[in-house]
Tab-separated table of C-alpha atoms in Angstrom:
chain	number	residue	atom	x	y	z
A	1	TYR	CA	79.123	197.236	147.199
A	2	THR	CA	79.977	197.593	150.884
A	3	ASN	CA	82.719	195.866	152.806
A	4	THR	CA	82.646	195.996	156.615
A	5	GLN	CA	85.266	194.300	158.717
A	6	TYR	CA	86.939	194.361	162.094
A	7	LEU	CA	90.540	195.653	162.057
A	8	PRO	CA	92.277	194.086	165.005
A	9	LEU	CA	95.392	196.302	164.785
A	10	GLU	CA	93.202	199.363	165.117
A	11	ASN	CA	90.541	197.711	167.322
A	12	ALA	CA	87.909	199.206	165.048
A	13	ILE	CA	85.161	198.279	162.625
A	14	ALA	CA	85.408	200.059	159.226
A	15	ALA	CA	82.741	200.159	156.574
A	16	LYS	CA	83.744	201.026	153.021
A	17	LEU	CA	81.591	201.688	149.922
A	18	PHE	CA	83.377	200.433	146.820
A	19	LEU	CA	82.702	201.867	143.411
A	20	PRO	CA	84.810	200.484	140.575
A	21	GLU	CA	84.598	203.693	138.573
A	22	LYS	CA	86.018	205.762	141.508
A	23	GLU	CA	88.963	203.708	142.732
A	24	THR	CA	90.681	206.719	144.346
A	25	ALA	CA	87.728	207.204	146.701
A	26	ASN	CA	87.483	203.619	147.878
A	27	GLU	CA	89.668	204.273	150.961
A	28	ALA	CA	86.967	206.470	152.456
A	29	ALA	CA	85.259	204.664	155.321
A	30	ALA	CA	82.984	205.099	158.299
A	31	PHE	CA	84.488	203.648	161.445
A	32	MET	CA	83.690	202.803	165.028
A	33	ALA	CA	86.455	202.192	167.524
A	34	PRO	CA	86.089	201.277	171.193
A	35	PHE	CA	88.777	202.150	173.695
A	36	PHE	CA	88.294	198.934	175.605
A	37	ARG	CA	88.957	195.228	175.089
A	38	VAL	CA	86.828	193.603	172.435
A	39	ASP	CA	85.604	190.112	173.239
A	40	GLY	CA	83.565	189.661	170.090
A	41	TYR	CA	82.138	191.631	167.160
A	42	CYS	CA	79.652	191.440	164.341
A	43	CYS	CA	79.585	193.239	160.996
A	44	CYS	CA	76.707	191.462	159.262
A	45	LYS	CA	73.188	192.648	159.996
A	46	VAL	CA	71.584	189.331	159.086
A	47	ASP	CA	73.938	187.377	161.379
A	48	PHE	CA	73.341	189.818	164.213
A	49	LEU	CA	69.523	190.093	163.989
A	50	GLY	CA	68.649	186.598	162.771
A	51	GLY	CA	64.942	186.057	163.069
A	52	GLY	CA	64.629	188.067	166.271
A	53	GLY	CA	64.466	191.507	164.705
A	54	ILE	CA	65.844	194.773	166.036
A	55	ASP	CA	64.109	194.509	169.429
A	56	THR	CA	65.424	190.998	170.208
A	57	PRO	CA	68.463	190.173	168.054
A	58	ASP	CA	69.373	186.529	167.949
A	59	ALA	CA	72.978	187.270	168.758
A	60	VAL	CA	71.970	189.013	171.981
A	61	ALA	CA	69.607	186.224	172.980
A	62	ALA	CA	72.310	183.647	172.321
A	63	ASP	CA	74.780	185.735	174.289
A	64	ARG	CA	77.428	185.547	171.564
A	65	LEU	CA	78.493	187.515	168.496
A	66	PRO	CA	79.397	185.828	165.223
A	67	SER	CA	82.727	187.449	164.548
A	68	MET	CA	82.228	187.773	160.784
A	69	MET	CA	82.858	190.467	158.215
A	70	ALA	CA	80.221	191.620	155.762
A	71	CYS	CA	80.697	192.050	152.052
A	72	GLY	CA	78.003	193.272	149.626
A	73	GLU	CA	75.244	193.044	152.248
A	74	LYS	CA	73.586	195.144	154.963
A	75	THR	CA	76.017	195.850	157.739
A	76	VAL	CA	76.122	196.666	161.461
A	77	GLY	CA	78.887	197.518	163.911
A	78	VAL	CA	78.510	195.626	167.182
A	79	PHE	CA	81.078	194.960	169.908
A	80	ARG	CA	81.007	192.589	172.858
A	81	HIS	CA	82.844	193.444	176.082
A	82	GLU	CA	82.528	191.223	179.148
A	83	PHE	CA	82.747	192.902	182.556
A	84	GLU	CA	81.357	192.671	186.056
A	85	LEU	CA	79.798	195.349	188.274
A	86	LYS	CA	79.345	195.135	191.966
A	87	PRO	CA	76.085	196.443	193.420
A	88	GLY	CA	76.034	200.260	193.233
A	89	ALA	CA	79.161	200.406	191.103
A	90	LYS	CA	79.472	202.261	187.785
A	91	ALA	CA	81.628	201.741	184.665
A	92	HIS	CA	82.452	204.243	181.873
A	93	PHE	CA	83.381	203.227	178.389
A	94	GLU	CA	84.705	205.404	175.531
A	95	LEU	CA	83.980	204.789	171.828
A	96	ALA	CA	84.753	206.867	168.823
A	97	ALA	CA	82.645	206.937	165.662
A	98	GLY	CA	83.439	208.934	162.544
A	99	ARG	CA	84.408	208.963	158.870
A	100	ALA	CA	87.821	209.288	157.276
A	101	ASP	CA	88.985	209.705	153.686
A	102	SER	CA	91.709	207.151	154.072
A	103	ALA	CA	93.085	204.465	156.366
A	104	ALA	CA	96.003	206.816	157.216
A	105	GLU	CA	93.607	209.564	158.372
A	106	ARG	CA	91.551	207.102	160.410
A	107	LYS	CA	94.684	205.717	162.146
A	108	ALA	CA	95.942	209.239	162.886
A	109	VAL	CA	92.589	210.227	164.433
A	110	LEU	CA	92.438	207.084	166.627
A	111	THR	CA	96.097	207.422	167.668
A	112	ARG	CA	95.540	211.027	168.695
A	113	LEU	CA	92.455	210.123	170.734
A	114	LYS	CA	94.205	207.249	172.455
A	115	ALA	CA	97.252	209.362	173.225
A	116	SER	CA	95.227	212.209	174.726
A	117	GLY	CA	93.599	210.078	177.424
A	118	ASN	CA	91.276	212.959	178.156
A	119	PHE	CA	88.062	211.977	176.401
A	120	ASN	CA	85.939	214.443	178.382
A	121	ALA	CA	87.976	217.352	177.097
A	122	ILE	CA	87.669	216.125	173.512
A	123	ALA	CA	83.897	215.667	173.953
A	124	SER	CA	83.733	219.267	175.216
A	125	VAL	CA	85.399	220.546	172.106
A	126	VAL	CA	82.947	218.557	169.921
A	127	ASP	CA	80.036	219.925	171.932
A	128	GLU	CA	81.247	223.543	171.535
A	129	SER	CA	81.545	222.933	167.804
A	130	TRP	CA	77.945	221.825	167.593
A	131	GLN	CA	76.784	224.681	169.724
A	132	GLU	CA	78.431	227.117	167.403
A	133	LYS	CA	76.807	225.549	164.367
A	134	ILE	CA	73.261	225.517	165.797
A	135	SER	CA	73.584	229.124	166.907
A	136	PHE	CA	73.190	230.435	163.318
A	137	ASN	CA	69.808	231.678	162.159
A	138	GLN	CA	67.628	230.704	165.097
A	139	VAL	CA	63.903	231.191	165.245
A	140	HIS	CA	61.894	232.070	168.327
A	141	THR	CA	58.183	231.365	168.625
A	142	PRO	CA	55.711	230.899	171.536
A	143	ASP	CA	56.232	227.082	171.027
A	144	PRO	CA	59.493	225.913	172.654
A	145	ASP	CA	59.174	222.428	171.074
A	146	PHE	CA	58.959	223.944	167.618
A	147	ASP	CA	61.886	226.191	168.358
A	148	ARG	CA	64.076	223.225	169.483
A	149	TRP	CA	62.998	221.233	166.442
A	150	VAL	CA	64.034	223.934	164.033
A	151	ASN	CA	66.977	225.351	165.942
A	152	VAL	CA	68.565	222.057	166.943
A	153	TRP	CA	67.312	218.843	165.421
A	154	LEU	CA	66.722	219.948	161.833
A	155	LYS	CA	70.216	221.498	161.708
A	156	TYR	CA	71.730	218.376	163.329
A	157	GLN	CA	69.977	216.046	160.889
A	158	GLN	CA	71.056	218.140	157.939
A	159	LEU	CA	74.686	218.416	158.988
A	160	GLN	CA	74.895	214.709	159.833
A	161	SER	CA	73.398	213.718	156.491
A	162	VAL	CA	75.997	215.774	154.709
A	163	ARG	CA	78.814	214.538	156.896
A	164	TRP	CA	78.011	210.805	156.745
A	165	GLY	CA	77.170	211.113	153.032
A	166	GLY	CA	80.670	212.329	152.418
A	167	GLY	CA	79.478	215.867	151.681
A	168	LEU	CA	82.395	217.535	153.420
A	169	SER	CA	84.939	215.609	151.336
A	170	ALA	CA	85.674	215.553	147.637
A	171	ASN	CA	87.032	212.090	148.077
A	172	SER	CA	83.677	210.500	148.892
A	173	PRO	CA	82.730	207.554	146.582
A	174	LEU	CA	79.380	209.245	145.902
A	175	MET	CA	80.739	212.739	145.367
A	176	GLY	CA	80.609	214.693	142.125
A	177	TYR	CA	80.565	218.364	141.149
A	178	ARG	CA	76.773	218.749	141.423
A	179	ASP	CA	76.680	216.721	144.671
A	180	MET	CA	79.283	218.979	146.309
A	181	LEU	CA	77.287	222.106	145.452
A	182	GLN	CA	74.059	220.543	146.687
A	183	HIS	CA	75.659	219.822	149.995
A	184	ALA	CA	77.137	223.285	150.154
A	185	ALA	CA	73.693	224.782	149.557
A	186	GLY	CA	72.147	222.571	152.202
A	187	THR	CA	74.463	223.747	154.917
A	188	VAL	CA	75.068	227.386	154.023
A	189	PHE	CA	72.562	228.649	156.658
A	190	ILE	CA	73.932	226.340	159.325
A	191	SER	CA	77.710	226.188	158.745
A	192	PRO	CA	78.692	228.851	156.209
A	193	GLY	CA	82.415	228.174	156.712
A	194	ASP	CA	82.021	224.545	155.621
A	195	SER	CA	79.828	225.624	152.709
A	196	ARG	CA	82.474	228.045	151.513
A	197	ASP	CA	85.230	225.478	151.668
A	198	LEU	CA	83.134	222.947	149.824
A	199	MET	CA	82.239	225.410	147.018
A	200	LEU	CA	85.875	226.355	146.591
A	201	GLU	CA	86.739	222.697	146.451
A	202	ALA	CA	84.068	222.098	143.759
A	203	LEU	CA	85.265	225.003	141.635
A	204	HIS	CA	88.820	223.750	141.932
A	205	TYR	CA	87.858	220.578	140.001
A	206	GLN	CA	85.499	222.371	137.536
A	207	TYR	CA	87.840	225.115	136.391
């Protein structure tokens, strides 16, 4: 079952998948952390959407968020932040989303991000990493849309599916020997370094 809650000390929403048979993996969680004041939050999809649906959520129409956790149900991560803008003014907000194997790892990541204060520089590093990954095995055809679909979006979707599915970590609640090798095979033509590390990790547990 899933457990999604707001962690006030970290100013973050964390979503865990609990499996009784894999207790050691139950600390792994996806998280979302804003670097601004939180005036409200919602973790339960039903409470957020209500009868309005994804286009017009009840919580948005009512101009309030039910600050409730979610346990064993479909989840969302929504924050409310009240601010005012004068005509022509702009505002920038930073928010981090990711996955960590443990609460300690998540706290370390968020502490490092907050301490840096230079989110543009960090974003540039992430962008360079993605550019490196999508540079492998490119195709070039007379159709630029097809090229972009294959060279960018298919690779992005594959890598994100592996990442958010816990495929880059042996500590994922859904990870077994076969799963690790399947993820390694799925990324070998995109990120061979990650595939190699994952295969070595799998063999470490098998032999």
